[in-house]
Coordinates of C-alpha atoms and ligand atoms in Angstrom, one line a residue:
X15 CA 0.0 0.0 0.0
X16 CA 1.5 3.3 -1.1
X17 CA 1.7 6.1 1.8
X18 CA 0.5 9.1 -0.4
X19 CA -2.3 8.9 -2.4
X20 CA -3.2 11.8 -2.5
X21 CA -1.0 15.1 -1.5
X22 CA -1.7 18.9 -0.7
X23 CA 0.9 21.8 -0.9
X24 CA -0.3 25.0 0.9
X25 CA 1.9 27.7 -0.4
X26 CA 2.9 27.1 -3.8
X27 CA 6.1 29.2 -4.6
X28 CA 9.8 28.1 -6.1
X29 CA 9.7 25.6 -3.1
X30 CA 6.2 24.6 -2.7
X31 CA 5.2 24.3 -6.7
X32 CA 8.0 22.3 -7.0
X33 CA 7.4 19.8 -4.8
X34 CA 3.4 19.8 -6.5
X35 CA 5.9 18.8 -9.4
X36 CA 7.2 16.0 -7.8
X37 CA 4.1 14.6 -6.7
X38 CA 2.7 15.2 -10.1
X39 CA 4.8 13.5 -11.9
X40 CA 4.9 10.5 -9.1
X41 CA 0.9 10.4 -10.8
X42 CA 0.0 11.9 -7.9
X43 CA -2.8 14.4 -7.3
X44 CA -2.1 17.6 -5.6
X45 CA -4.8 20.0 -4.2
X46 CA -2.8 22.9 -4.0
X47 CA -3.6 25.9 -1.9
X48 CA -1.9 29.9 -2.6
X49 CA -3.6 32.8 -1.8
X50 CA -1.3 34.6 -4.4
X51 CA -3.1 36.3 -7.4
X52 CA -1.0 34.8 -9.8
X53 CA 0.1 31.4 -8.3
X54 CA -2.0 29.1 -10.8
X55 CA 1.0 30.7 -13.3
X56 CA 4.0 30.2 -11.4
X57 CA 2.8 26.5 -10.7
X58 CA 2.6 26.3 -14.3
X59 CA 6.1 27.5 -15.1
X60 CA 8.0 25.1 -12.5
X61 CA 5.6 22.1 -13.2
X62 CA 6.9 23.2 -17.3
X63 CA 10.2 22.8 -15.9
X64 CA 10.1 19.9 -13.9
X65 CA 9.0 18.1 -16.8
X66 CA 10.8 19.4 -19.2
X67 CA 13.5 18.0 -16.4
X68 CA 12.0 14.4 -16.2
X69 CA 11.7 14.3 -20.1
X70 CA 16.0 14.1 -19.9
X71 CA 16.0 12.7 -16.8
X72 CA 14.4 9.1 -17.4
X73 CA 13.4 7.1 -20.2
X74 CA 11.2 4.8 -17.9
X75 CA 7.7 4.9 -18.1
X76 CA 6.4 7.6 -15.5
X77 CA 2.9 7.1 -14.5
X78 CA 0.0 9.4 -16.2
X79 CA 0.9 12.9 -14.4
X80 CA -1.3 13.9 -11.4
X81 CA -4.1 16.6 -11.3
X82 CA -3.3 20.2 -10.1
X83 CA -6.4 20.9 -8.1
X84 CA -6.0 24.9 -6.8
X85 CA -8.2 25.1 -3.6
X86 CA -9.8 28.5 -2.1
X87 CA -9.4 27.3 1.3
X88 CA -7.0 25.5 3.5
X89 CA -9.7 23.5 4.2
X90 CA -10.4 22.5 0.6
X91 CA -7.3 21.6 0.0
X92 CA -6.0 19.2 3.2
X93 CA -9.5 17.5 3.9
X94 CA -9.1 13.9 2.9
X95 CA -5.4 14.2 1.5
X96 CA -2.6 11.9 2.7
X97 CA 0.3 14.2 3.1
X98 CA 0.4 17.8 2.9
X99 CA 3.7 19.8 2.5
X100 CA 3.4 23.2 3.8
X101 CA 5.5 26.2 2.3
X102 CA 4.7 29.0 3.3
X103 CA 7.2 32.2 4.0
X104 CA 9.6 31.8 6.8
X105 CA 7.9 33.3 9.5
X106 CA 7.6 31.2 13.0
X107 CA 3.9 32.7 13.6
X108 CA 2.6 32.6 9.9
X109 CA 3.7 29.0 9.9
X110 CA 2.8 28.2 13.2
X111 CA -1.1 29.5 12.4
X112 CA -0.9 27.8 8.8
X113 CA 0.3 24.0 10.3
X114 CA -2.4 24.4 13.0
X115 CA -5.1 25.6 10.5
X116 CA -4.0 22.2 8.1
X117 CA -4.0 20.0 11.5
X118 CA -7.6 20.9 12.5
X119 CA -8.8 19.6 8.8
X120 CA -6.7 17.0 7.7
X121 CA -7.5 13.5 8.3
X122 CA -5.9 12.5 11.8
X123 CA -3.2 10.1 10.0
X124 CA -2.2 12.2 7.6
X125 CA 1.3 13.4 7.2
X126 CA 1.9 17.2 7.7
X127 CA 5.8 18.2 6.3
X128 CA 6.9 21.7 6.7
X129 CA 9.7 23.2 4.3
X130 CA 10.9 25.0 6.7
X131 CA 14.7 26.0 6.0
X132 CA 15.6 26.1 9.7
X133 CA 12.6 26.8 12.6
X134 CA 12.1 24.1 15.2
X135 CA 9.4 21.3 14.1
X136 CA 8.8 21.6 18.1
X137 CA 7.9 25.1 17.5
X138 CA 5.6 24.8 14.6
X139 CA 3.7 21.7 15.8
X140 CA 3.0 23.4 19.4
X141 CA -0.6 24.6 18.6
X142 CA -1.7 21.4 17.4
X143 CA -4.0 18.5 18.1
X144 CA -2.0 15.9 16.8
X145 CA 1.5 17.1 16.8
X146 CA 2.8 13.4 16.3
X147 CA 2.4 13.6 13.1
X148 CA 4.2 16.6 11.9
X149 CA 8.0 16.9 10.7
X150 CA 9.9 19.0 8.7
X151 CA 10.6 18.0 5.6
X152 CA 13.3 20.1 4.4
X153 CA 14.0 19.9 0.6
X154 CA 16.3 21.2 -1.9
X155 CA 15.6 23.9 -4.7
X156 CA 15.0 22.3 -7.7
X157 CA 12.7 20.2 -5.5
X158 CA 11.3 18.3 -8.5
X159 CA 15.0 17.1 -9.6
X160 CA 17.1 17.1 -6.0
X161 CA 16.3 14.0 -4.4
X162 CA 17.1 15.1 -0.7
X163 CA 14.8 15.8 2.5
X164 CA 15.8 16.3 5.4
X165 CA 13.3 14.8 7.7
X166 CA 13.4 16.2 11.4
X167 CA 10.9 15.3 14.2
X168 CA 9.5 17.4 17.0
X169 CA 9.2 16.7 20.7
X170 CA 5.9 15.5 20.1
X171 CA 6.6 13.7 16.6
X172 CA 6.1 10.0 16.7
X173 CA 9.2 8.0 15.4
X174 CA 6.3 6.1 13.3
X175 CA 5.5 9.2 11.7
X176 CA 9.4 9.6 11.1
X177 CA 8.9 6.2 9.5
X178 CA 6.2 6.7 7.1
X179 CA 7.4 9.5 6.0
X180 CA 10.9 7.8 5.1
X181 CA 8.6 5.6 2.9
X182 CA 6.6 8.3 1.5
X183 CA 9.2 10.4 -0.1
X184 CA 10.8 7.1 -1.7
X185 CA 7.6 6.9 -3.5
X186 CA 8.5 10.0 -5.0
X187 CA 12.1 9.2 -5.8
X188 CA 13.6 10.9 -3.2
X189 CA 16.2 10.1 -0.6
X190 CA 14.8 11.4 3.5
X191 CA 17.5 11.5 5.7
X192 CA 16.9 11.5 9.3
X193 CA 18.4 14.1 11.5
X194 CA 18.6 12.6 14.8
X195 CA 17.8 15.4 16.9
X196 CA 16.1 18.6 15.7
X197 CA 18.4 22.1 15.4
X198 CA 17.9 25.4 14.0
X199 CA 18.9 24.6 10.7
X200 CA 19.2 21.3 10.5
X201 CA 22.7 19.7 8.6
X202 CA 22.1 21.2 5.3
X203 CA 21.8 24.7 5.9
X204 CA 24.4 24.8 9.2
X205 CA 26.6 23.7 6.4
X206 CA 25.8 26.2 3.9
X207 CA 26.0 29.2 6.1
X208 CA 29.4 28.2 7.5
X209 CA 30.3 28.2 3.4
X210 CA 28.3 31.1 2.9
X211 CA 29.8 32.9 5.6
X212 CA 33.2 32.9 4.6
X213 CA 32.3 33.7 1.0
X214 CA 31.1 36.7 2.4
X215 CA 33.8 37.3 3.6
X216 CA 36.0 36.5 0.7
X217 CA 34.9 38.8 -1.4
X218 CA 34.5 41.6 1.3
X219 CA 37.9 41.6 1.4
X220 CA 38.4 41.8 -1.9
X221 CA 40.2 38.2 -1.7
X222 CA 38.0 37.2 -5.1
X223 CA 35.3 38.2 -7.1
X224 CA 31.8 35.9 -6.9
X225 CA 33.0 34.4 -10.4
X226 CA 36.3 33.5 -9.0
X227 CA 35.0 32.0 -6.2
X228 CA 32.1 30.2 -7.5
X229 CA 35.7 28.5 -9.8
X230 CA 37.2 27.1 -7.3
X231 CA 34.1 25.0 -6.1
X232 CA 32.7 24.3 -9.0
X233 CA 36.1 22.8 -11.3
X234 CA 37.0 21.3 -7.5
X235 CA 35.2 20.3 -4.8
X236 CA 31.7 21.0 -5.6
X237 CA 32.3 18.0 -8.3
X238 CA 33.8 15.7 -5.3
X239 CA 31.2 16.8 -2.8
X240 CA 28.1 15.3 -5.6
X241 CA 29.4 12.1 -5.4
X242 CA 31.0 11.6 -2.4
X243 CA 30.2 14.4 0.3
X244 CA 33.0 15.5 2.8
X245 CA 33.9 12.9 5.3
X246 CA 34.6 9.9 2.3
X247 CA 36.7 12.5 0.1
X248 CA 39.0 13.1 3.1
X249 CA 39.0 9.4 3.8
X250 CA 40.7 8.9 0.3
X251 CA 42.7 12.5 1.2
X252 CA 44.3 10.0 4.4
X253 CA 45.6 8.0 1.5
X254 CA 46.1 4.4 3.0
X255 CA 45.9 5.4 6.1
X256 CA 42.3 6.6 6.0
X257 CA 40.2 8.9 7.8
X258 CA 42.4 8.8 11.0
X259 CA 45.7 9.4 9.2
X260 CA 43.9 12.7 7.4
X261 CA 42.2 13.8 10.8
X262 CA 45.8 13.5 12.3
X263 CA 47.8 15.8 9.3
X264 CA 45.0 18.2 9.3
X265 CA 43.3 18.4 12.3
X266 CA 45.8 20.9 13.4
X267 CA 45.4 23.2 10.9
X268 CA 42.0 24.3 12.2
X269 CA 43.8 25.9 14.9
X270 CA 45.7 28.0 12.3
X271 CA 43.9 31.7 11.3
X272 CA 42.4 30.1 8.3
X273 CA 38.7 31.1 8.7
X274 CA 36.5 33.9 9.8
X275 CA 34.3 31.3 10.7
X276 CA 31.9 33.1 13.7
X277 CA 32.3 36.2 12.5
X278 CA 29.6 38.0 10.4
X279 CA 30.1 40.0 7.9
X280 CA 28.2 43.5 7.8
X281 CA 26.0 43.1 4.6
X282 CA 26.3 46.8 3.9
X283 CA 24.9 48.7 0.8
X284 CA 28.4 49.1 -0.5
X285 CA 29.1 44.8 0.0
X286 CA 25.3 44.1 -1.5
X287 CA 26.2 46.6 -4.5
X288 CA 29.9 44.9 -5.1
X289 CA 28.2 41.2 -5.1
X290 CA 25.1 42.3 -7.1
X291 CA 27.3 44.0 -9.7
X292 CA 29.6 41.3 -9.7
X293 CA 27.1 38.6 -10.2
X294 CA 25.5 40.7 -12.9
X295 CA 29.0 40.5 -14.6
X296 CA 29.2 36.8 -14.2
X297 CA 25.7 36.1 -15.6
X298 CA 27.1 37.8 -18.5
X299 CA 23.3 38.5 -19.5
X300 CA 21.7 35.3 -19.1
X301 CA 18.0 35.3 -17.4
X302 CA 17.5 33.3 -14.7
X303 CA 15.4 31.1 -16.6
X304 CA 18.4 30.0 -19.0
X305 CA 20.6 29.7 -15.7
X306 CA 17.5 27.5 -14.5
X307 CA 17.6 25.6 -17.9
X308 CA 21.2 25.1 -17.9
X309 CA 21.2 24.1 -14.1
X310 CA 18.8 21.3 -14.5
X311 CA 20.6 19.9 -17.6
X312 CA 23.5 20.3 -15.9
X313 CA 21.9 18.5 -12.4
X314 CA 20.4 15.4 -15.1
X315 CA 23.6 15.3 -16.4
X316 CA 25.5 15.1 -13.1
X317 CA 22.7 11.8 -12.2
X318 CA 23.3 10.3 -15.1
X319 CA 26.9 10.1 -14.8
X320 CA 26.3 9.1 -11.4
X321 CA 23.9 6.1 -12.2
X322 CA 26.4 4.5 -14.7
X323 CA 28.8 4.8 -11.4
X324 CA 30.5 2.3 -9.5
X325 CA 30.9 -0.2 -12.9
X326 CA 27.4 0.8 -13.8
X327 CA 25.6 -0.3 -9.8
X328 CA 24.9 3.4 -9.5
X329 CA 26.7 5.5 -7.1
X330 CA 24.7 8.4 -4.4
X331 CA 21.9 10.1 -6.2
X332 CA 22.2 8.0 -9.6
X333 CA 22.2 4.8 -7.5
X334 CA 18.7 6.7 -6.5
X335 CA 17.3 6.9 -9.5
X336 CA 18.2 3.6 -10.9
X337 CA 16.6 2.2 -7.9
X338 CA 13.2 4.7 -8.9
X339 CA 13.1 3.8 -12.4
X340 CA 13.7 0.2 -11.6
X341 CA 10.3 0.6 -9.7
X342 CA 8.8 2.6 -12.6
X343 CA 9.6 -0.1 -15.1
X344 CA 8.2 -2.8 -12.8
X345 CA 4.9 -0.5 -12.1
X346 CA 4.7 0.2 -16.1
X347 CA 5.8 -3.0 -17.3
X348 CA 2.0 -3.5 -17.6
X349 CA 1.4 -1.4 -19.9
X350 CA 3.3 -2.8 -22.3
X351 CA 1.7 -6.1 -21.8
X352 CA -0.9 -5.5 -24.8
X353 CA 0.3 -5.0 -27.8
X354 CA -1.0 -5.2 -31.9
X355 CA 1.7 -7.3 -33.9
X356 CA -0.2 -7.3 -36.7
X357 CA 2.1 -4.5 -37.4
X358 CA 6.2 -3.5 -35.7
X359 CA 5.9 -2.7 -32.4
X360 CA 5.2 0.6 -31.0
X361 CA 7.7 0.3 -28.0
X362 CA 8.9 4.1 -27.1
X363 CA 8.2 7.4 -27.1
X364 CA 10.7 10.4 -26.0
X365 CA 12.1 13.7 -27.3
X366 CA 15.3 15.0 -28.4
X367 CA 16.8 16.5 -24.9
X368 CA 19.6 19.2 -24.8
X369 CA 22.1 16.7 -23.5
X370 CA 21.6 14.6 -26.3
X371 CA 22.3 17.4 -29.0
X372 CA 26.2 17.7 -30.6
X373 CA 28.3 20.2 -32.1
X374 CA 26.7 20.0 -35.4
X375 CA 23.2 21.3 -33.5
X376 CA 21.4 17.3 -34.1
X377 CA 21.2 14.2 -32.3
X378 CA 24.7 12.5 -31.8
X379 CA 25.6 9.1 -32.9
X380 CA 25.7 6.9 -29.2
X381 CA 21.9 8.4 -28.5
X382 CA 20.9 6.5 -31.7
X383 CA 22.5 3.4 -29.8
X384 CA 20.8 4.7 -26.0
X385 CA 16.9 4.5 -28.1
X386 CA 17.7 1.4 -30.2
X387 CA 19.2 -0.2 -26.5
X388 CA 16.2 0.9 -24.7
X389 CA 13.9 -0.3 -27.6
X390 CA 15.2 -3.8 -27.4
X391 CA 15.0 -3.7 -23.6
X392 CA 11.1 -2.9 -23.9
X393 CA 10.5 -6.1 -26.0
X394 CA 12.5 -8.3 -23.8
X395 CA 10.1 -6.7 -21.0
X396 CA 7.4 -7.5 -22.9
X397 CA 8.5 -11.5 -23.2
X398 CA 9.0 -11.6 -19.3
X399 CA 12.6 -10.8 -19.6
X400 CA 12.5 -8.0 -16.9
X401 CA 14.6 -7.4 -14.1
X402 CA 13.4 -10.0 -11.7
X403 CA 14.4 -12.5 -14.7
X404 CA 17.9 -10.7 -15.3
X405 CA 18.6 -11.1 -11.5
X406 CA 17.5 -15.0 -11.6
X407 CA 20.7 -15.6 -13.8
X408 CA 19.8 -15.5 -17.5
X409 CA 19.6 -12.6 -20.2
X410 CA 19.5 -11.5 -23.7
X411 CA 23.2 -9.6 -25.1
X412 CA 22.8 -7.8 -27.9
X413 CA 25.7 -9.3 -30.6
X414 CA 25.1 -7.4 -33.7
X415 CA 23.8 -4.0 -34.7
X416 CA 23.6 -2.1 -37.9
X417 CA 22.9 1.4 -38.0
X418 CA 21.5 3.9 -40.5
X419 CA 21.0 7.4 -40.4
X420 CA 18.5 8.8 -42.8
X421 CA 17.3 11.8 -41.5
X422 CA 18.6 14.3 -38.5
X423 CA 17.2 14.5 -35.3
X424 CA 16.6 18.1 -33.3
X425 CA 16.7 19.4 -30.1
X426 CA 12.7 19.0 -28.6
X427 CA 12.2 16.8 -31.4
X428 CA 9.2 14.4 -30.8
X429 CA 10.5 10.6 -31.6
X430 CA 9.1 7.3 -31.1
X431 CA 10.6 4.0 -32.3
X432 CA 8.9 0.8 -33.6
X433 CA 10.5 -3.0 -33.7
X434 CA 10.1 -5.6 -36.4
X435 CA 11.0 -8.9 -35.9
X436 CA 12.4 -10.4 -38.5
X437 CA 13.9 -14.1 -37.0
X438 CA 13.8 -16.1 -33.8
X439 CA 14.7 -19.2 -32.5
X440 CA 15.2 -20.7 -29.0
X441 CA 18.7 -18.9 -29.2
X442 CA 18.6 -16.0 -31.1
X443 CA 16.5 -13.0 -32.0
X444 CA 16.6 -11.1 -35.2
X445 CA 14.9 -7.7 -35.5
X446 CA 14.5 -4.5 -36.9
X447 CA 13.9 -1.1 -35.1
X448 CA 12.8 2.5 -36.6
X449 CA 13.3 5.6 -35.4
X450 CA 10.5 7.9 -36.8
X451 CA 9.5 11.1 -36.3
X452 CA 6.9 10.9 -34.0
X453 CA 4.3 13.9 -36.1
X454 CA 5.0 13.3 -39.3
X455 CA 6.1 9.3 -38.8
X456 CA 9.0 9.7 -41.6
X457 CA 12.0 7.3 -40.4
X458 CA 15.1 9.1 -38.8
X459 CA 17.1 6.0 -38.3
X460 CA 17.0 1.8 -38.3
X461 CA 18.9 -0.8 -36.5
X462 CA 19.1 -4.4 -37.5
X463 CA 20.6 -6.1 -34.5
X464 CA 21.3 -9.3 -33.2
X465 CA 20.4 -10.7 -29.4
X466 CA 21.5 -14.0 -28.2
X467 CA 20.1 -15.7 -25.0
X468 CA 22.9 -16.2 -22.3
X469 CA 23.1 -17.6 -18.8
X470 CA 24.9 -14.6 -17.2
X471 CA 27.8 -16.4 -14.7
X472 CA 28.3 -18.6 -17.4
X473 CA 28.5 -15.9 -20.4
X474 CA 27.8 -18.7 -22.3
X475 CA 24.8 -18.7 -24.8
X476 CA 22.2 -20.6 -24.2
X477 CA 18.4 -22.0 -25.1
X478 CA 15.4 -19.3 -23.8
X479 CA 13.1 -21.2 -21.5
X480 CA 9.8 -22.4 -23.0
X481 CA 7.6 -19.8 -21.2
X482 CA 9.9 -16.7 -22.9
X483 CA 9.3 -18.7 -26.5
X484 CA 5.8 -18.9 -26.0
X485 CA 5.8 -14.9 -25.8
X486 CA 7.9 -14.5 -28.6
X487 CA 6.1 -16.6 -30.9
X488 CA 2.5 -14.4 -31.5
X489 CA 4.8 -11.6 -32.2
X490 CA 7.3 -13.8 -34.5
X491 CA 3.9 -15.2 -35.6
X492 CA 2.2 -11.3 -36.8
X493 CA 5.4 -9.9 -38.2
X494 CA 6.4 -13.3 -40.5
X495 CA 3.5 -11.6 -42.4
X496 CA 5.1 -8.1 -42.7
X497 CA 7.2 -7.7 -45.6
X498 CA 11.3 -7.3 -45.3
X499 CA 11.7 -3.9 -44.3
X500 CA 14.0 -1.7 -46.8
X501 CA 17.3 -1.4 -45.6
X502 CA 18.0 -4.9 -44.1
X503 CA 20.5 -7.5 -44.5
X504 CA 22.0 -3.9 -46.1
X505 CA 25.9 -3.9 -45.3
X506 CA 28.3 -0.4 -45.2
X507 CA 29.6 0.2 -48.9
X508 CA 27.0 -1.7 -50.6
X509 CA 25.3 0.0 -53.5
X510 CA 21.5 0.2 -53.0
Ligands
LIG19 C1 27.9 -14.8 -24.4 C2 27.9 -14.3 -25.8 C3 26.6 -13.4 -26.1 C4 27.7 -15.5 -26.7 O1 28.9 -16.2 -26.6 P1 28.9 -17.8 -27.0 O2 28.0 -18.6 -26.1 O3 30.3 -18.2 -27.1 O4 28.1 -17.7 -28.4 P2 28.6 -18.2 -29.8 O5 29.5 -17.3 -30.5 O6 28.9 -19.7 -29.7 O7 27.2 -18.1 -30.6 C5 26.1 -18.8 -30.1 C6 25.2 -19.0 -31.4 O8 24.7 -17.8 -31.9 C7 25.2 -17.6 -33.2 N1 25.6 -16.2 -33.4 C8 26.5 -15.5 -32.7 N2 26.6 -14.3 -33.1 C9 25.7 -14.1 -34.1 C10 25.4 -13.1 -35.0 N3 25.9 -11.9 -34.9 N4 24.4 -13.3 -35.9 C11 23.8 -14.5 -36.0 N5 24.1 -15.6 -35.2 C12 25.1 -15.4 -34.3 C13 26.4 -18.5 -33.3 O9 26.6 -18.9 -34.6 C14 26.0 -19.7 -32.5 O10 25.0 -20.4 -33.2 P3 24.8 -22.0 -32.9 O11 23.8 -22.4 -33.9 O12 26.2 -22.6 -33.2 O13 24.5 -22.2 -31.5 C15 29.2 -13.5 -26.2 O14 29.2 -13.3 -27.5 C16 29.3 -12.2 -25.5 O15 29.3 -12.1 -24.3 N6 29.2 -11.1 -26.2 C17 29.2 -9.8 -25.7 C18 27.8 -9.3 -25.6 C19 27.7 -7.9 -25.2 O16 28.3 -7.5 -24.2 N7 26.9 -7.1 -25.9 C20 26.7 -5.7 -25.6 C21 25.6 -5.5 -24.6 S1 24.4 -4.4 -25.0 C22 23.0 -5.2 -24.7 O17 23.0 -6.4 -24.5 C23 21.8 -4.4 -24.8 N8 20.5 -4.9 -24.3 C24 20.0 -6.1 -25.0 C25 20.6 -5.3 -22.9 C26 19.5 -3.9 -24.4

């Protein structure tokens, strides 16, 4: 049984839209309450984002996106929901009022999250009836694409609570950490002031501009912290010795005047002017939308990267989403279950995303590859090859492919791909995939390839069992009918 349902978000800016984004897109619906005159928009423009976002982030079959239901009243939009996120501005009383307002209508198990960025879930949950089940659930901005909450419990929250929610925001795909005991704060944000602090200072003291700083993390640490966080990087930094070898060599040097660490820095007119204009300088003209656009491209591309990590297991965050879309593909292998093979099969749908898009302004050669590999993975779902089946031992490896290009794929493009088969037996399949332009249905591309059954320890090929045949066969059946498709048995260099 899943834990949310059904979710409400009262407040619905950067923070609280985006997380009506990430229930969406989880197929769930969101009542959504926001006094604001012009909040139906700015839910629009971060739910265009987020799936704009998802479209690069994951070729597995998301479920059919959740309703946006915008509610006049607090009341409309908690009663009968099973979680509500509240996101409201960072005010102790405005909060305080709001959380005890959703308590007194929301169903007595459900969840109530707060976004708070740092006020005590003891203070927020002290007018209410049933504090147990209220928490902070502290996310990340882009909420619909960082997979981190920090989940903290009041005096009065109940460690089930705690629990549930832990489940809850896996359903979504992301990752709740439990802070053991509840701070001004939390971990996140301590650490980002003690960071943001000494920037401050840093650039107060004319040390380095905001462009020169914002180098140093990003071509350095920032890229180690993604993947590995602080205390593992300076476990490698100990060399051999580990952790206790680094703590010894360095420890010492936090003694040394290296940081301005508890003091603040007056944020003046003249320091806000000199960081403004030197941010403006380092935009050089780009909107915030673009640096939005290029941060969640660059945010997919960093999870990617991270889910082909650790010899392809998935490492942090892309370890996450392998898990998520693992789930997705189980949950949507359903879908796929009917099918017409009276004709190829229609086995994906997608677009052209930025990442995807070379020098040349078009769709590069391995992304060809990525659709035809993803094509072939939905037929072997669709003859029970899935990953329970994979992780029982045996498989099908692709052992041949033939590629043509025919036409040019662009960025946004609409695609979907279609697989003939053209041969089995109880060893090998033989087939034939399109890429088409999904409007018009012209053919971009077409792969002949070659799959052999193999028992994995052994990496030896071997006979499919007799229920994976007896799938196979009404489709070898339909398309034995079809005629040869143009192009193959074609080899490179010969004349057509
Ligand atoms: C393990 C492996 C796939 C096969 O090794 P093998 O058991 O030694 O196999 P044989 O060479 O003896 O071949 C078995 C039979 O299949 C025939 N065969 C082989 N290749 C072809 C071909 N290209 N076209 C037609 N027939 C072929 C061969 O003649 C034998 O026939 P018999 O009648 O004598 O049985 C091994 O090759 C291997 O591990 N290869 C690497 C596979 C790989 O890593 N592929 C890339 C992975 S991408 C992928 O798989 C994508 N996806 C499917 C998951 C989406």
């Amino acid at each position: 049984m899943s834990i949310i349902s059904k979710a409400a978000c009262v407040g619905g800016g950067v923070i609280g839209g985006a997380w009506a984004a990430r229930f969406a897109l989880a197929g769930i619906d969101v009542n959504i309450f926001d006094p604001h005159p012009e909040a139906e928009r700015i839910i629009g423009e971060v739910m265009a984002n987020a799936q704009k976002a998802y479209g690069m982030l994951t070729m597995a079959p998301l479920p059919p996106r959740g309703k946006l239901n915008f509610c006049k009243t607090i009341q409309q939009a908690v009663e009968g929901v099973d979680w509500i996120q509240e996101s409201v501005p960072e005010r102790l009383e405005l909060k305080r009022g709001v959380i005890t307002e959703i308590d007194a209508f929301a169903r007595p198990d459900a969840l109530i999250g707060s976004s708070t960025s740092g006020l005590l879930p003891s203070d927020l949950q002290a007018d209410m009836k049933n504090p147990e089940r209220m928490f902070v659930a502290h996310p990340y901005n882009p909420v619909y694409l960082l997979p981190l909450v920090e989940l903290v419990g009041g005096k009065k929250t109940s460690s089930e609570t705690i629990k549930r929610a832990e489940e809850g925001v896996a359903e979504i795909g992301m990752k709740g950490v439990v802070i053991a005991k509840e701070i001004e704060a939390f971990v996140g944000d301590r650490l980002l002031e003690a960071l943001w602090r000494e920037a401050l200072w840093l650039i107060q003291d004319d040390i380095c501009d905001t462009e020169t700083l914002d180098n140093v993390m990003r071509y350095s640490f920032g890229m180690r912290w993604a993947q590995m966080g602080l205390f593992e990087t300076y476990r490698i930094a100990g060399g051999e010795a580990g952790m206790r070898h680094f703590l010894a060599q360095f420890g010492p040097c936090l003694k040394w005047p290296w940081t301005k660490f508890t003091d603040v820095v007056d944020l003046d007119d003249a320091l806000v002017e000199k960081i403004g204009a030197q941010s403006d300088a380092q935009a050089v003209g780009r909107s915030i939308r673009e640096l939005e656009r290029i941060r969640d491209e660059n945010l997919v591309g960093i999870m990617h990267a991270l889910k082909a990590g650790n010899g392809g297991e998935g490492w942090g965050a892309g370890k996450l989403l392998a898990d998520f879309e693992k789930r997705l593909w189980a949950k949507g292998g359903d879908q796929a279950k009917s099918y017409d093979a009276s004709g190829p099969l229609r086995l994906l749908d997608t677009k052209v995303n930025a990442a995807w898009v070379d020098y040349n302004g078009h769709m590069t050669e391995h992304r060809y590859l990525q659709l035809f590999g993803d094509t072939s993975d939905a037929l072997l779902r669709l003859i029970g090859v899935d990953f329970d089946y994979v992780e029982a031992g045996h498989s099908y490896y692709t052992v041949e492919t033939h590629i043509r290009h025919l036409g040019e794929a662009k960025l946004g493009q609409a695609l979907c791909t279609t697989l003939q088969l053209l041969a089995s037996d109880e060893k090998r399949v033989h087939f034939f995939t399109r890429i088409h332009d999904a409007a018009s249905g012209d053919v971009i591309a077409t792969a002949e390839q070659m799959m052999l059954h193999v028992d994995a320890k052994a990496g030896k090929s071997v006979p499919a069992p007799a229920e994976v045949l007896a799938k196979l066969k009404p489709i070898a059946e339909g398309h034995a009918k079809l005629a040869v498709p143009e192009g193959a048995g074609r080899y490179v260099g010969q004349k057509r």
